[in-house]
Coordinates of C-alpha atoms in Angstrom, one line a residue:
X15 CA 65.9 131.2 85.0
X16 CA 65.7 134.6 84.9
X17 CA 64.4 136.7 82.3
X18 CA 67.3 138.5 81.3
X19 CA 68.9 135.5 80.3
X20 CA 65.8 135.2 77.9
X21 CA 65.8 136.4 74.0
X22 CA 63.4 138.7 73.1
X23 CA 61.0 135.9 72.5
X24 CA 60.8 134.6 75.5
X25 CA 63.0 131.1 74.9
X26 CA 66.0 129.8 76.0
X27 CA 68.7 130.7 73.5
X28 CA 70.3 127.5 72.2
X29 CA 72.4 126.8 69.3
X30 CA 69.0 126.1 67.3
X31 CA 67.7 129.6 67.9
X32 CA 68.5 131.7 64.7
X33 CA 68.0 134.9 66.5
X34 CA 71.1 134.0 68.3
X35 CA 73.9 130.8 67.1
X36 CA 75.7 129.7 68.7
X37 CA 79.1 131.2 70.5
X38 CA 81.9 130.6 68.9
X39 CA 85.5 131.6 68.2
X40 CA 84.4 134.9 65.7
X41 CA 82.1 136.5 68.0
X42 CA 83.2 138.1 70.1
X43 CA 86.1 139.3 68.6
X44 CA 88.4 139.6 71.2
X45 CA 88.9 135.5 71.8
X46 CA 90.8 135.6 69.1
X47 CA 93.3 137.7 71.4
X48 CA 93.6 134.0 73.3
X49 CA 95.8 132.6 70.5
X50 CA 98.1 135.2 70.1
X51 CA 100.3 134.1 73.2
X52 CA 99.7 130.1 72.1
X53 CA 100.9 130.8 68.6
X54 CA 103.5 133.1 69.6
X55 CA 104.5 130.1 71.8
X56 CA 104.2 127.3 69.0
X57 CA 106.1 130.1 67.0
X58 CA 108.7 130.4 69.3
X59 CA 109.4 126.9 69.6
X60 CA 109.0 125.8 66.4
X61 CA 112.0 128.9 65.8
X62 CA 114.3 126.9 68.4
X63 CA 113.7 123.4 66.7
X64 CA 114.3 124.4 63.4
X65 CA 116.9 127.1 63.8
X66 CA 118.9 124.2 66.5
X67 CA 121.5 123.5 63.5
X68 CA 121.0 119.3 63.9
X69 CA 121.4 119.5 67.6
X70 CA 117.9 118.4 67.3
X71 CA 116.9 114.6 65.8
X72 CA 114.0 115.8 63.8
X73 CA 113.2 112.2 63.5
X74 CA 112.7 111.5 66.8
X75 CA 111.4 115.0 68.0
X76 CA 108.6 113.9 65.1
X77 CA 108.1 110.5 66.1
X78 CA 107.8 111.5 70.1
X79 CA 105.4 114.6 68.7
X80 CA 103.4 112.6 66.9
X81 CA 103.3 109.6 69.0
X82 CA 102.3 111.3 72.3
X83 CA 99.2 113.2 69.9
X84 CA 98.1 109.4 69.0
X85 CA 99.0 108.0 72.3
X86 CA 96.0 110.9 73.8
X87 CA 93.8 110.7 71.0
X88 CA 93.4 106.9 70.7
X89 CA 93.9 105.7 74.1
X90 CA 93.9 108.1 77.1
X91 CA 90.9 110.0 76.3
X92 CA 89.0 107.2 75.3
X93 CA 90.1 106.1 78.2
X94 CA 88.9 109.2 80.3
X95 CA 85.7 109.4 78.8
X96 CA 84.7 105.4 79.6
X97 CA 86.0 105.9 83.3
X98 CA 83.8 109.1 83.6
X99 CA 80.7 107.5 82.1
X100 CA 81.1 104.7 84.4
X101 CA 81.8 107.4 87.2
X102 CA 78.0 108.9 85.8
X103 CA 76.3 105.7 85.8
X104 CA 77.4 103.9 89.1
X105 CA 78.2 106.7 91.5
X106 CA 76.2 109.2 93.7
X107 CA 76.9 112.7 92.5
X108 CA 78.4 113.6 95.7
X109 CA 81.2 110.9 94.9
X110 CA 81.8 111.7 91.4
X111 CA 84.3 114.9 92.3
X112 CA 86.7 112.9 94.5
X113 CA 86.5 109.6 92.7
X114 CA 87.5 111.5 89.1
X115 CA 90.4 113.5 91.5
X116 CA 91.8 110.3 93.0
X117 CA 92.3 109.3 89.2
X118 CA 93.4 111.9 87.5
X119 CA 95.9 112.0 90.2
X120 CA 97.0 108.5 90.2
X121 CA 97.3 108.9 86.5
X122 CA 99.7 111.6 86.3
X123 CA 101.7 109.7 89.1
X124 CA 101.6 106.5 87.6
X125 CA 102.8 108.3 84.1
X126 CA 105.6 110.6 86.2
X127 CA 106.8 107.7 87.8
X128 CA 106.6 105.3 84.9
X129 CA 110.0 105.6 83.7
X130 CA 111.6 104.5 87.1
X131 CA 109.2 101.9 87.8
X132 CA 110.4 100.0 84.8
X133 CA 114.2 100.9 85.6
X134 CA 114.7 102.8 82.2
X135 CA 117.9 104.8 82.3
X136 CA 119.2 101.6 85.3
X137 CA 122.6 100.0 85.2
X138 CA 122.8 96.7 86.6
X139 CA 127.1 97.7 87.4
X140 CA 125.6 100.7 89.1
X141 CA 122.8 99.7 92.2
X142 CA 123.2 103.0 93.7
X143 CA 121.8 105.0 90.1
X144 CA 117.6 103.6 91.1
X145 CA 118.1 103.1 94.6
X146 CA 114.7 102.9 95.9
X147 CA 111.8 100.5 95.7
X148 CA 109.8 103.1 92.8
X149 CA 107.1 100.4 92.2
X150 CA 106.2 99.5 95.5
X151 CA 106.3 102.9 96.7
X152 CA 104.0 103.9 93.4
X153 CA 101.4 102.0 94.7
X154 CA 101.9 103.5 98.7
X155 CA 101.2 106.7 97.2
X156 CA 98.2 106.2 95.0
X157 CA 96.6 103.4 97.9
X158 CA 96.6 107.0 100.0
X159 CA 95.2 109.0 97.4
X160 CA 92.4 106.5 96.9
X161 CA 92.1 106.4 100.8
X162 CA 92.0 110.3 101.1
X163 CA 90.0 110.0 98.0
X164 CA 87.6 107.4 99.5
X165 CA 86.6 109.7 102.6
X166 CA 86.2 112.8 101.0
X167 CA 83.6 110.8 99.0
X168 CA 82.0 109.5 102.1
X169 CA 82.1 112.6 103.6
X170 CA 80.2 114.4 100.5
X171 CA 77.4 111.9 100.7
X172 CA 76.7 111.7 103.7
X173 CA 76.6 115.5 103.6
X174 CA 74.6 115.7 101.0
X175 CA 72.1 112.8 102.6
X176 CA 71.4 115.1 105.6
X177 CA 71.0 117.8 103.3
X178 CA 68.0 116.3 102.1
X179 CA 69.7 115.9 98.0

């Protein structure tokens, strides 16, 4: 480390230095410029749900809102935090990188393509409205993923291997 990254006493600043705490939001002042175009945002839209005269179910804008906040908080990062422990523990570090990729990616596709893999929106009178074979075709996509996934991870370790890490 060099020593301009050094306090004046010589130690590595951490939060439990009181010659200098920790970063946060108040200093410097200018992060605070960050949430002016998210509020302005949450402003905005919050202007348009309101302001919609009814054309809006409040109730089940609220109930989506508030169930896709619980649906993260309880269940998919708990989720994503297990998955990338288990990632820590039982993978090389080389391996980590496209392993997490592969299922962050199969993830979003799996959540994308949800919705047609259970038919929702289908009518039986109608065979032409879901045409295609959506689950089986899922799983083609993220079985390639995992495949393109699995060699860039094989790649990286061996790399790293002759590398001498």
């Amino acid at each position: 480390m060099s020593t301009s990254s050094r306090t004046a006493g010589g130690s590595t600043p951490y939060a439990s230095d009181p010659r200098r705490p920790a970063t946060s939001a108040l200093t410097p002042w200018w992060r605070w410029l960050f949430l002016v175009p998210g509020l302005a945002a949450v402003g905005y839209g919050a202007f348009g749900l309101v302001g919609a005269g009814g054309r809006v179910p409040l109730l089940a804008w609220g109930t989506w809102f508030l169930g896709s906040a619980l649906l993260h908080d309880l269940v998919i990062a708990p989720l994503w935090i297990g998955l990338g422990w288990l990632a820590a523990r039982f993978l090389p570090r080389p391996a980590r990188g496209p392993v997490v990729v592969a299922a962050l990616v199969s993830g979003v596709l799996s959540l994308v393509a949800l919705p047609f893999v259970l038919g929702f929106g289908g009518d039986p009178g109608d065979p032409s409205f879901l045409p295609r074979d959506y689950d089986r075709n899922l799983l083609l996509i993220v079985l390639a993923v995992w495949l393109v996934a699995a060699v860039w991870a094989l790649v990286a370790v061996r790399r790293a291997r002759r590398q001498g890490h």
